[in-house]
mmCIF file of C-alpha atoms in Angstrom:
data_model
loop_
_atom_site.group_PDB
_atom_site.id
_atom_site.type_symbol
_atom_site.label_atom_id
_atom_site.label_comp_id
_atom_site.label_asym_id
_atom_site.label_seq_id
_atom_site.Cartn_x
_atom_site.Cartn_y
_atom_site.Cartn_z
ATOM 1 C CA MET A 1 81.398 348.860 216.092
ATOM 2 C CA ILE A 2 78.854 347.754 218.714
ATOM 3 C CA ALA A 3 77.052 344.460 218.176
ATOM 4 C CA CYS A 4 73.397 344.607 217.178
ATOM 5 C CA PRO A 5 71.205 343.209 219.978
ATOM 6 C CA VAL A 6 68.859 340.257 219.500
ATOM 7 C CA ASP A 7 65.912 339.750 221.820
ATOM 8 C CA PRO A 8 66.461 336.614 223.951
ATOM 9 C CA ALA A 9 62.707 335.934 223.798
ATOM 10 C CA GLU A 10 62.970 335.656 220.018
ATOM 11 C CA PHE A 11 66.138 333.557 220.012
ATOM 12 C CA PHE A 12 64.699 331.081 222.544
ATOM 13 C CA SER A 13 61.134 331.127 221.217
ATOM 14 C CA ALA A 14 59.369 327.892 220.287
ATOM 15 C CA GLU A 15 59.177 329.132 216.690
ATOM 16 C CA ALA A 16 62.937 329.710 216.488
ATOM 17 C CA ILE A 17 63.697 326.380 218.156
ATOM 18 C CA GLN A 18 61.600 324.488 215.611
ATOM 19 C CA ASP A 19 62.691 326.558 212.599
ATOM 20 C CA PRO A 20 65.644 328.855 213.337
ATOM 21 C CA TYR A 21 66.460 329.654 209.728
ATOM 22 C CA PRO A 22 64.203 332.701 209.180
ATOM 23 C CA LEU A 23 65.772 334.237 212.300
ATOM 24 C CA TYR A 24 69.261 333.328 211.095
ATOM 25 C CA GLU A 25 68.533 335.033 207.779
ATOM 26 C CA ARG A 26 67.402 338.231 209.511
ATOM 27 C CA LEU A 27 70.470 338.188 211.741
ATOM 28 C CA ARG A 28 72.870 337.726 208.810
ATOM 29 C CA SER A 29 71.180 340.569 206.930
ATOM 30 C CA ALA A 30 71.583 342.901 209.911
ATOM 31 C CA GLY A 31 75.218 342.037 210.630
ATOM 32 C CA PRO A 32 77.681 339.214 211.292
ATOM 33 C CA VAL A 33 77.731 339.454 215.120
ATOM 34 C CA HIS A 34 74.876 340.064 217.564
ATOM 35 C CA GLN A 35 74.635 340.442 221.329
ATOM 36 C CA VAL A 36 71.932 338.411 223.085
ATOM 37 C CA GLY A 37 70.028 341.092 225.001
ATOM 38 C CA ASP A 38 72.448 342.880 227.329
ATOM 39 C CA SER A 39 74.221 339.648 228.324
ATOM 40 C CA GLY A 40 77.817 338.634 227.824
ATOM 41 C CA PHE A 41 76.798 336.225 225.056
ATOM 42 C CA TYR A 42 77.177 336.970 221.356
ATOM 43 C CA LEU A 43 76.053 335.193 218.188
ATOM 44 C CA ALA A 44 78.308 334.787 215.143
ATOM 45 C CA CYS A 45 76.028 334.083 212.203
ATOM 46 C CA SER A 46 77.924 334.640 208.928
ATOM 47 C CA TRP A 47 80.423 332.398 207.158
ATOM 48 C CA PRO A 48 83.277 334.959 207.457
ATOM 49 C CA ALA A 49 82.641 335.576 211.173
ATOM 50 C CA ILE A 50 82.487 331.910 212.139
ATOM 51 C CA THR A 51 85.478 330.802 210.090
ATOM 52 C CA GLU A 52 87.478 333.726 211.496
ATOM 53 C CA VAL A 53 86.723 332.616 215.074
ATOM 54 C CA ALA A 54 87.776 329.056 214.218
ATOM 55 C CA ALA A 55 91.051 330.377 212.792
ATOM 56 C CA ARG A 56 91.895 332.454 215.894
ATOM 57 C CA PRO A 57 92.213 330.049 218.855
ATOM 58 C CA GLN A 58 94.627 332.518 220.484
ATOM 59 C CA ASP A 59 91.646 334.871 220.943
ATOM 60 C CA PHE A 60 88.711 332.443 221.048
ATOM 61 C CA SER A 61 89.116 329.460 223.342
ATOM 62 C CA SER A 62 87.176 326.223 222.882
ATOM 63 C CA ASN A 63 87.143 325.800 226.659
ATOM 64 C CA LEU A 64 83.538 325.515 227.828
ATOM 65 C CA THR A 65 83.329 327.897 230.779
ATOM 66 C CA ALA A 66 79.588 328.641 230.737
ATOM 67 C CA THR A 67 76.481 328.154 228.631
ATOM 68 C CA MET A 68 73.540 330.450 228.026
ATOM 69 C CA THR A 69 70.288 329.864 229.925
ATOM 70 C CA TYR A 70 66.970 331.543 229.211
ATOM 71 C CA THR A 71 65.137 332.869 232.274
ATOM 72 C CA ALA A 72 61.425 333.119 233.045
ATOM 73 C CA ASP A 73 61.538 336.925 232.806
ATOM 74 C CA GLY A 74 62.842 336.822 229.227
ATOM 75 C CA GLY A 75 66.501 337.374 229.991
ATOM 76 C CA VAL A 76 69.691 335.353 229.669
ATOM 77 C CA VAL A 77 72.096 334.300 232.397
ATOM 78 C CA PRO A 78 75.258 332.190 232.265
ATOM 79 C CA PHE A 79 75.158 328.615 233.521
ATOM 80 C CA PRO A 80 78.731 328.271 234.786
ATOM 81 C CA MET A 81 80.468 324.954 234.410
ATOM 82 C CA ASP A 82 81.582 325.273 238.039
ATOM 83 C CA GLY A 83 78.264 323.620 238.851
ATOM 84 C CA VAL A 84 79.230 320.441 236.978
ATOM 85 C CA GLY A 85 82.859 320.063 237.937
ATOM 86 C CA GLY A 86 84.392 323.237 236.549
ATOM 87 C CA ALA A 87 85.465 324.559 233.165
ATOM 88 C CA THR A 88 86.321 321.655 230.899
ATOM 89 C CA HIS A 89 89.732 321.298 229.262
ATOM 90 C CA ILE A 90 88.971 317.905 227.722
ATOM 91 C CA LEU A 91 89.374 316.855 224.087
ATOM 92 C CA VAL A 92 86.681 318.792 222.192
ATOM 93 C CA THR A 93 86.600 321.639 224.739
ATOM 94 C CA ALA A 94 90.359 321.906 225.230
ATOM 95 C CA ASP A 95 92.863 324.157 223.503
ATOM 96 C CA ASP A 96 96.282 323.089 222.275
ATOM 97 C CA PRO A 97 98.545 321.635 223.503
ATOM 98 C CA VAL A 98 96.072 319.751 225.739
ATOM 99 C CA HIS A 99 93.664 319.197 222.861
ATOM 100 C CA ALA A 100 96.390 317.778 220.608
ATOM 101 C CA ALA A 101 97.581 315.413 223.356
ATOM 102 C CA HIS A 102 94.060 314.105 224.047
ATOM 103 C CA ARG A 103 93.276 313.758 220.359
ATOM 104 C CA LYS A 104 96.467 311.741 219.809
ATOM 105 C CA LEU A 105 95.459 309.317 222.572
ATOM 106 C CA VAL A 106 92.157 308.394 220.913
ATOM 107 C CA LEU A 107 93.162 308.843 217.274
ATOM 108 C CA SER A 108 94.209 305.208 216.821
ATOM 109 C CA GLN A 109 90.548 304.175 217.075
ATOM 110 C CA PHE A 110 89.474 306.647 214.381
ATOM 111 C CA THR A 111 91.943 305.863 211.585
ATOM 112 C CA ALA A 112 90.532 305.146 208.124
ATOM 113 C CA LYS A 113 91.337 301.458 208.590
ATOM 114 C CA GLY A 114 89.781 301.355 212.047
ATOM 115 C CA VAL A 115 86.580 303.077 210.925
ATOM 116 C CA ALA A 116 86.259 300.846 207.849
ATOM 117 C CA ALA A 117 86.575 297.774 210.069
ATOM 118 C CA LEU A 118 83.345 298.819 211.808
ATOM 119 C CA GLY A 119 81.368 298.448 208.567
ATOM 120 C CA PRO A 120 80.222 294.841 209.205
ATOM 121 C CA LEU A 121 79.153 295.735 212.751
ATOM 122 C CA ILE A 122 77.084 298.692 211.515
ATOM 123 C CA HIS A 123 75.473 296.361 208.946
ATOM 124 C CA ASP A 124 74.621 293.726 211.576
ATOM 125 C CA VAL A 125 73.275 296.233 214.107
ATOM 126 C CA PHE A 126 71.006 297.790 211.493
ATOM 127 C CA GLU A 127 69.658 294.391 210.457
ATOM 128 C CA GLN A 128 68.978 293.533 214.084
ATOM 129 C CA GLN A 129 67.223 296.815 214.870
ATOM 130 C CA TRP A 130 65.260 296.848 211.614
ATOM 131 C CA ALA A 131 63.969 293.305 212.138
ATOM 132 C CA ALA A 132 62.926 294.126 215.690
ATOM 133 C CA GLY A 133 61.441 297.529 214.873
ATOM 134 C CA VAL A 134 59.233 296.985 211.818
ATOM 135 C CA VAL A 135 55.773 295.831 212.915
ATOM 136 C CA ASP A 136 52.848 295.749 210.475
ATOM 137 C CA GLY A 137 54.692 298.013 208.073
ATOM 138 C CA ARG A 138 55.470 300.697 210.681
ATOM 139 C CA ILE A 139 58.623 301.629 212.592
ATOM 140 C CA GLU A 140 59.436 304.297 215.178
ATOM 141 C CA TRP A 141 62.729 305.280 213.578
ATOM 142 C CA MET A 142 64.335 307.427 216.260
ATOM 143 C CA ASP A 143 63.900 305.007 219.165
ATOM 144 C CA THR A 144 64.613 301.857 217.177
ATOM 145 C CA VAL A 145 67.493 302.858 214.916
ATOM 146 C CA ALA A 146 68.620 306.492 214.935
ATOM 147 C CA ASN A 147 69.172 306.835 218.680
ATOM 148 C CA ARG A 148 70.322 303.271 219.404
ATOM 149 C CA LEU A 149 72.593 302.248 216.524
ATOM 150 C CA PRO A 150 75.196 305.042 216.974
ATOM 151 C CA MET A 151 75.489 304.369 220.701
ATOM 152 C CA MET A 152 75.873 300.630 220.068
ATOM 153 C CA ILE A 153 78.790 301.404 217.748
ATOM 154 C CA VAL A 154 80.298 303.866 220.249
ATOM 155 C CA ALA A 155 80.012 301.267 223.015
ATOM 156 C CA ARG A 156 81.872 298.697 220.923
ATOM 157 C CA LEU A 157 84.519 301.261 219.888
ATOM 158 C CA ILE A 158 85.139 302.340 223.470
ATOM 159 C CA GLY A 159 85.043 298.802 224.817
ATOM 160 C CA VAL A 160 81.976 298.501 227.054
ATOM 161 C CA PRO A 161 79.148 295.917 226.835
ATOM 162 C CA ASP A 162 76.525 296.266 224.096
ATOM 163 C CA VAL A 163 73.813 295.424 226.641
ATOM 164 C CA ASP A 164 74.447 298.801 228.296
ATOM 165 C CA THR A 165 73.426 300.735 225.166
ATOM 166 C CA ASP A 166 70.059 301.987 226.428
ATOM 167 C CA ARG A 167 71.535 303.282 229.687
ATOM 168 C CA LEU A 168 74.422 304.910 227.841
ATOM 169 C CA ALA A 169 72.080 306.587 225.351
ATOM 170 C CA HIS A 170 69.997 307.967 228.226
ATOM 171 C CA TRP A 171 73.055 309.228 230.089
ATOM 172 C CA GLY A 172 74.615 310.693 226.935
ATOM 173 C CA CYS A 173 71.442 312.594 226.087
ATOM 174 C CA ALA A 174 71.220 313.913 229.647
ATOM 175 C CA THR A 175 74.738 315.348 229.523
ATOM 176 C CA THR A 176 74.111 317.224 226.271
ATOM 177 C CA GLN A 177 70.869 318.590 227.747
ATOM 178 C CA LEU A 178 72.974 320.744 230.058
ATOM 179 C CA LEU A 179 73.784 322.839 226.991
ATOM 180 C CA ASP A 180 70.180 323.253 225.811
ATOM 181 C CA GLY A 181 69.575 326.639 227.427
ATOM 182 C CA LEU A 182 65.925 325.847 228.194
ATOM 183 C CA MET A 183 66.097 323.393 231.088
ATOM 184 C CA SER A 184 63.732 323.570 234.052
ATOM 185 C CA ALA A 185 65.003 323.014 237.576
ATOM 186 C CA GLU A 186 63.581 319.486 237.486
ATOM 187 C CA GLU A 187 65.272 318.705 234.178
ATOM 188 C CA LEU A 188 68.557 320.086 235.468
ATOM 189 C CA ALA A 189 68.342 317.863 238.537
ATOM 190 C CA ALA A 190 67.608 314.826 236.365
ATOM 191 C CA SER A 191 70.582 315.622 234.125
ATOM 192 C CA MET A 192 72.889 315.975 237.105
ATOM 193 C CA THR A 193 71.721 312.584 238.396
ATOM 194 C CA ALA A 194 72.359 311.004 235.010
ATOM 195 C CA ILE A 195 75.847 312.517 234.826
ATOM 196 C CA THR A 196 76.634 311.132 238.266
ATOM 197 C CA GLU A 197 75.463 307.689 237.164
ATOM 198 C CA LEU A 198 77.485 307.849 233.936
ATOM 199 C CA SER A 199 80.559 308.932 235.866
ATOM 200 C CA GLY A 200 80.194 305.986 238.224
ATOM 201 C CA TYR A 201 79.847 303.606 235.283
ATOM 202 C CA ILE A 202 82.984 305.012 233.657
ATOM 203 C CA VAL A 203 85.011 304.842 236.881
ATOM 204 C CA GLU A 204 84.140 301.147 237.198
ATOM 205 C CA HIS A 205 84.996 300.219 233.604
ATOM 206 C CA LEU A 206 88.161 302.318 233.485
ATOM 207 C CA ALA A 207 89.426 300.617 236.653
ATOM 208 C CA ARG A 208 88.900 297.221 234.999
ATOM 209 C CA ALA A 209 90.706 298.382 231.872
ATOM 210 C CA ILE A 210 93.674 299.666 233.863
ATOM 211 C CA GLU A 211 93.990 296.232 235.418
ATOM 212 C CA ASP A 212 93.664 294.458 232.055
ATOM 213 C CA PRO A 213 93.712 296.793 229.015
ATOM 214 C CA HIS A 214 92.424 295.527 225.655
ATOM 215 C CA ASP A 215 92.752 296.859 222.103
ATOM 216 C CA ASP A 216 89.909 299.338 222.333
ATOM 217 C CA LEU A 217 89.603 303.010 223.185
ATOM 218 C CA ILE A 218 89.202 302.557 226.925
ATOM 219 C CA GLY A 219 92.248 300.274 226.760
ATOM 220 C CA GLU A 220 94.274 303.039 225.071
ATOM 221 C CA LEU A 221 93.332 305.468 227.833
ATOM 222 C CA ALA A 222 94.049 302.855 230.497
ATOM 223 C CA ARG A 223 97.549 302.283 229.128
ATOM 224 C CA ALA A 224 98.115 306.060 229.158
ATOM 225 C CA CYS A 225 97.048 306.108 232.827
ATOM 226 C CA ARG A 226 99.355 303.220 233.678
ATOM 227 C CA GLY A 227 102.236 304.947 231.905
ATOM 228 C CA GLY A 228 101.701 308.265 233.667
ATOM 229 C CA GLN A 229 100.691 310.161 230.522
ATOM 230 C CA LEU A 230 97.172 310.759 231.754
ATOM 231 C CA SER A 231 95.431 311.031 235.104
ATOM 232 C CA GLU A 232 92.515 308.706 235.753
ATOM 233 C CA PHE A 233 90.260 311.718 236.302
ATOM 234 C CA THR A 234 91.150 313.160 232.899
ATOM 235 C CA ALA A 235 90.583 309.772 231.263
ATOM 236 C CA GLN A 236 87.165 309.628 232.892
ATOM 237 C CA LEU A 237 86.260 313.083 231.540
ATOM 238 C CA ILE A 238 87.399 312.137 228.028
ATOM 239 C CA LEU A 239 85.116 309.102 228.180
ATOM 240 C CA VAL A 240 82.204 311.223 229.434
ATOM 241 C CA SER A 241 82.661 313.559 226.455
ATOM 242 C CA LEU A 242 82.808 310.642 223.999
ATOM 243 C CA PHE A 243 79.662 309.036 225.377
ATOM 244 C CA SER A 244 77.759 312.326 225.399
ATOM 245 C CA ALA A 245 78.742 313.538 221.925
ATOM 246 C CA GLY A 246 79.595 310.206 220.294
ATOM 247 C CA GLY A 247 76.048 309.197 219.495
ATOM 248 C CA GLU A 248 74.412 312.614 219.192
ATOM 249 C CA SER A 249 75.703 313.675 215.776
ATOM 250 C CA THR A 250 74.875 310.421 214.002
ATOM 251 C CA ALA A 251 71.491 310.056 215.718
ATOM 252 C CA SER A 252 70.578 313.524 214.474
ATOM 253 C CA LEU A 253 71.905 312.812 210.988
ATOM 254 C CA LEU A 254 70.014 309.509 210.685
ATOM 255 C CA GLY A 255 66.789 311.141 211.814
ATOM 256 C CA THR A 256 67.066 314.166 209.552
ATOM 257 C CA ALA A 257 68.236 312.197 206.509
ATOM 258 C CA VAL A 258 65.406 309.678 206.717
ATOM 259 C CA SER A 259 62.709 312.301 207.370
ATOM 260 C CA THR A 260 64.016 314.306 204.404
ATOM 261 C CA MET A 261 64.080 311.289 202.105
ATOM 262 C CA ALA A 262 60.694 309.983 203.235
ATOM 263 C CA GLY A 263 59.139 313.430 202.920
ATOM 264 C CA SER A 264 60.260 313.971 199.317
ATOM 265 C CA PRO A 265 58.998 311.344 196.829
ATOM 266 C CA GLN A 266 61.083 312.828 194.022
ATOM 267 C CA LEU A 267 64.281 312.781 196.059
ATOM 268 C CA GLN A 268 63.608 309.252 197.334
ATOM 269 C CA GLU A 269 63.029 307.982 193.807
ATOM 270 C CA GLN A 270 66.250 309.636 192.675
ATOM 271 C CA LEU A 271 68.237 307.905 195.433
ATOM 272 C CA ARG A 272 66.634 304.542 194.689
ATOM 273 C CA ASN A 273 67.539 304.845 191.023
ATOM 274 C CA SER A 274 71.031 306.253 191.691
ATOM 275 C CA PRO A 275 72.310 305.048 195.087
ATOM 276 C CA GLU A 276 75.727 306.460 194.241
ATOM 277 C CA LEU A 277 74.180 309.842 195.106
ATOM 278 C CA LEU A 278 73.865 308.879 198.776
ATOM 279 C CA GLY A 279 77.152 310.594 199.620
ATOM 280 C CA ALA A 280 75.986 313.893 198.168
ATOM 281 C CA PHE A 281 72.605 313.439 199.842
ATOM 282 C CA ILE A 282 74.235 312.994 203.257
ATOM 283 C CA GLU A 283 76.443 316.074 202.830
ATOM 284 C CA GLU A 284 73.531 318.252 201.750
ATOM 285 C CA THR A 285 71.494 316.978 204.702
ATOM 286 C CA LEU A 286 74.381 317.892 207.009
ATOM 287 C CA ARG A 287 74.695 321.355 205.472
ATOM 288 C CA LEU A 288 71.014 322.204 205.772
ATOM 289 C CA GLU A 289 70.490 320.646 209.220
ATOM 290 C CA PRO A 290 73.724 320.422 211.261
ATOM 291 C CA PRO A 291 73.474 317.871 214.110
ATOM 292 C CA PHE A 292 74.688 320.614 216.422
ATOM 293 C CA ARG A 293 73.244 324.026 215.661
ATOM 294 C CA ALA A 294 76.104 325.782 217.426
ATOM 295 C CA HIS A 295 79.111 325.561 219.736
ATOM 296 C CA TYR A 296 80.560 328.018 222.258
ATOM 297 C CA ARG A 297 83.846 329.895 222.282
ATOM 298 C CA HIS A 298 85.269 331.865 225.226
ATOM 299 C CA VAL A 299 86.781 335.293 224.397
ATOM 300 C CA LEU A 300 90.239 335.376 225.989
ATOM 301 C CA ARG A 301 90.980 339.085 225.600
ATOM 302 C CA ASP A 302 89.359 342.289 224.358
ATOM 303 C CA THR A 303 89.183 341.852 220.608
ATOM 304 C CA ASP A 304 87.276 342.595 217.403
ATOM 305 C CA LEU A 305 85.289 340.218 215.215
ATOM 306 C CA CYS A 306 84.244 341.510 211.811
ATOM 307 C CA GLY A 307 84.529 345.026 213.212
ATOM 308 C CA VAL A 308 82.451 344.300 216.327
ATOM 309 C CA ARG A 309 84.108 344.838 219.697
ATOM 310 C CA LEU A 310 83.998 341.823 222.041
ATOM 311 C CA PRO A 311 85.099 342.126 225.682
ATOM 312 C CA ALA A 312 87.327 339.589 227.417
ATOM 313 C CA ASP A 313 85.449 336.769 229.158
ATOM 314 C CA SER A 314 82.391 337.100 226.961
ATOM 315 C CA ARG A 315 81.205 334.052 225.010
ATOM 316 C CA VAL A 316 80.449 333.626 221.330
ATOM 317 C CA LEU A 317 77.995 331.077 220.001
ATOM 318 C CA LEU A 318 79.040 329.892 216.531
ATOM 319 C CA LEU A 319 75.812 329.295 214.614
ATOM 320 C CA TRP A 320 76.916 326.598 212.174
ATOM 321 C CA GLY A 321 73.420 326.397 210.694
ATOM 322 C CA ALA A 322 73.453 330.107 209.866
ATOM 323 C CA ALA A 323 76.854 329.945 208.177
ATOM 324 C CA ASN A 324 75.822 326.889 206.161
ATOM 325 C CA ARG A 325 73.029 328.963 204.602
ATOM 326 C CA ASP A 326 75.016 332.143 204.053
ATOM 327 C CA PRO A 327 74.185 333.305 200.482
ATOM 328 C CA GLN A 328 77.583 334.985 200.291
ATOM 329 C CA HIS A 329 79.141 331.517 200.385
ATOM 330 C CA PHE A 330 76.510 329.135 198.962
ATOM 331 C CA GLU A 331 74.431 329.650 195.835
ATOM 332 C CA ALA A 332 70.696 329.190 196.542
ATOM 333 C CA PRO A 333 71.568 328.161 200.116
ATOM 334 C CA ASP A 334 68.063 327.045 201.124
ATOM 335 C CA GLU A 335 67.733 324.605 198.216
ATOM 336 C CA PHE A 336 68.554 320.898 198.536
ATOM 337 C CA ARG A 337 70.955 320.204 195.661
ATOM 338 C CA LEU A 338 72.535 316.819 195.034
ATOM 339 C CA ASP A 339 74.837 318.378 192.447
ATOM 340 C CA ARG A 340 76.192 321.107 194.717
ATOM 341 C CA PRO A 341 79.927 321.656 194.097
ATOM 342 C CA ASN A 342 82.314 320.910 196.973
ATOM 343 C CA SER A 343 79.571 319.062 198.808
ATOM 344 C CA LYS A 344 81.698 318.573 201.936
ATOM 345 C CA GLY A 345 82.496 322.268 202.196
ATOM 346 C CA HIS A 346 80.068 322.939 205.065
ATOM 347 C CA LEU A 347 80.712 323.577 208.762
ATOM 348 C CA SER A 348 78.501 320.890 210.282
ATOM 349 C CA PHE A 349 81.489 318.966 211.649
ATOM 350 C CA GLY A 350 83.255 322.115 212.795
ATOM 351 C CA ARG A 351 86.335 323.820 211.441
ATOM 352 C CA GLY A 352 90.069 323.932 212.093
ATOM 353 C CA VAL A 353 91.822 321.915 214.801
ATOM 354 C CA HIS A 354 88.475 320.955 216.312
ATOM 355 C CA PHE A 355 87.072 319.385 213.149
ATOM 356 C CA CYS A 356 85.026 316.426 214.395
ATOM 357 C CA LEU A 357 87.183 313.362 214.987
ATOM 358 C CA GLY A 358 84.193 311.081 214.430
ATOM 359 C CA ALA A 359 83.078 312.594 211.109
ATOM 360 C CA PRO A 360 84.284 309.625 208.991
ATOM 361 C CA LEU A 361 82.459 307.205 211.298
ATOM 362 C CA ALA A 362 79.238 309.254 211.185
ATOM 363 C CA ARG A 363 79.405 309.309 207.386
ATOM 364 C CA LEU A 364 79.996 305.549 207.227
ATOM 365 C CA GLU A 365 77.103 304.851 209.593
ATOM 366 C CA ALA A 366 74.734 307.073 207.615
ATOM 367 C CA THR A 367 75.802 305.665 204.240
ATOM 368 C CA THR A 368 75.480 302.070 205.410
ATOM 369 C CA VAL A 369 72.112 302.554 207.112
ATOM 370 C CA LEU A 370 70.534 304.476 204.233
ATOM 371 C CA ARG A 371 71.802 302.011 201.630
ATOM 372 C CA LEU A 372 70.444 299.031 203.559
ATOM 373 C CA MET A 373 67.152 300.797 204.206
ATOM 374 C CA LEU A 374 66.657 301.477 200.502
ATOM 375 C CA GLU A 375 67.576 297.893 199.627
ATOM 376 C CA ARG A 376 65.051 296.459 202.079
ATOM 377 C CA THR A 377 62.097 298.604 201.067
ATOM 378 C CA THR A 378 60.266 299.669 197.947
ATOM 379 C CA TRP A 379 58.902 302.845 199.555
ATOM 380 C CA ILE A 380 59.112 304.873 202.783
ATOM 381 C CA GLU A 381 56.644 307.488 203.990
ATOM 382 C CA THR A 382 56.442 309.646 207.088
ATOM 383 C CA VAL A 383 53.456 308.971 209.334
ATOM 384 C CA ASP A 384 54.369 311.416 212.076
ATOM 385 C CA VAL A 385 57.404 313.673 212.470
ATOM 386 C CA GLY A 386 57.895 314.709 216.075
ATOM 387 C CA PRO A 387 59.118 318.186 217.051
ATOM 388 C CA TRP A 388 62.790 319.051 217.237
ATOM 389 C CA LEU A 389 64.314 318.787 220.699
ATOM 390 C CA PRO A 390 63.923 322.029 222.711
ATOM 391 C CA SER A 391 67.561 323.089 222.460
ATOM 392 C CA VAL A 392 69.620 325.937 221.042
ATOM 393 C CA LEU A 393 72.457 323.452 220.400
ATOM 394 C CA ALA A 394 71.254 319.914 219.593
ATOM 395 C CA ARG A 395 69.194 319.482 216.413
ATOM 396 C CA ARG A 396 67.398 316.148 216.551
ATOM 397 C CA HIS A 397 63.868 314.874 215.988
ATOM 398 C CA SER A 398 62.153 313.730 219.184
ATOM 399 C CA SER A 399 60.343 310.993 217.247
ATOM 400 C CA LEU A 400 59.798 309.823 213.682
ATOM 401 C CA GLU A 401 57.189 307.246 212.732
ATOM 402 C CA LEU A 402 57.507 305.710 209.278
ATOM 403 C CA ALA A 403 55.373 303.519 207.054
ATOM 404 C CA VAL A 404 57.480 301.133 204.971
ATOM 405 C CA ARG A 405 56.786 298.603 202.295
#
């Protein structure tokens, strides 16, 4: 079977960027796999198609070899990773056995005990940011809390100074922008500059850690470098990936969760009366609005996916947000239900060997922040909800102004 084509102009349109779900529904209804124009990029949009890709790493590599870029004439071209140092075989974009080896190196910082130990820090950072951000009953949520708190926690976990948080957040955002698909030449140049600056920062701090490693994540990597298990260059790339993705998921989740709660008086009242429902609320927020709309896979050989022929060296974009609303898997998929069975059974943190290592930390951060926010207010309302970032991958509010009392 040949994949049904989707018009790149529709996939990259402002309407689809701001609300992709009507398009996702049309794509699912037409078939599980679609080709973007006549390019070598394909979209997997059903639950069976996406979970099958995740279960077949021998055919679908996580290695990020190229991303999709929309052109001024309405077409799509690959943005090869050769332009930013080459195809990445690092942690989240590596296949086994490299992926397993990298994951083992950082796993000690993400154990249940290690994540739980960060609870008091998350509490203190929220209190600090909340006190500084609320002025005359208003707060700009994204800049003050959602974007800053996760990076402050990541900085402490990795082992770099808290005072560098703003720079790290800027650099991390710039690196994920490379995957947006809608960057101008000027934006691309700015992202490349930011990546160079982040790389220089990491080189400096890794060198210090190799000289004197501590009990933090950069110390674990430094000890691996000293013992010959890891090259310094690979350690640097692992740190780049952690800084770029480490704050993105939780920043998105905090923004979406708070805008959802503030925009629904009934839901907010329910959570205030029954805070034990916060866990279910967070999972349903994740299902309906995944922090990352999609991730890429590289097709290693000629193969079939749900009956659709895919050529070797093509790329498949796994649309997590489309699978999370597949009516063949979820009853009333567009409804927000706090009593949904198997509430964690979504794909927003990935699937299989690449299930997000930081998922427990993101859940703890969101639970702690939302609980404290409810305790310190009697009501929250949205004043202005900024547009979603212009990206086919990241799903995060650009701004969110709240009125609180």
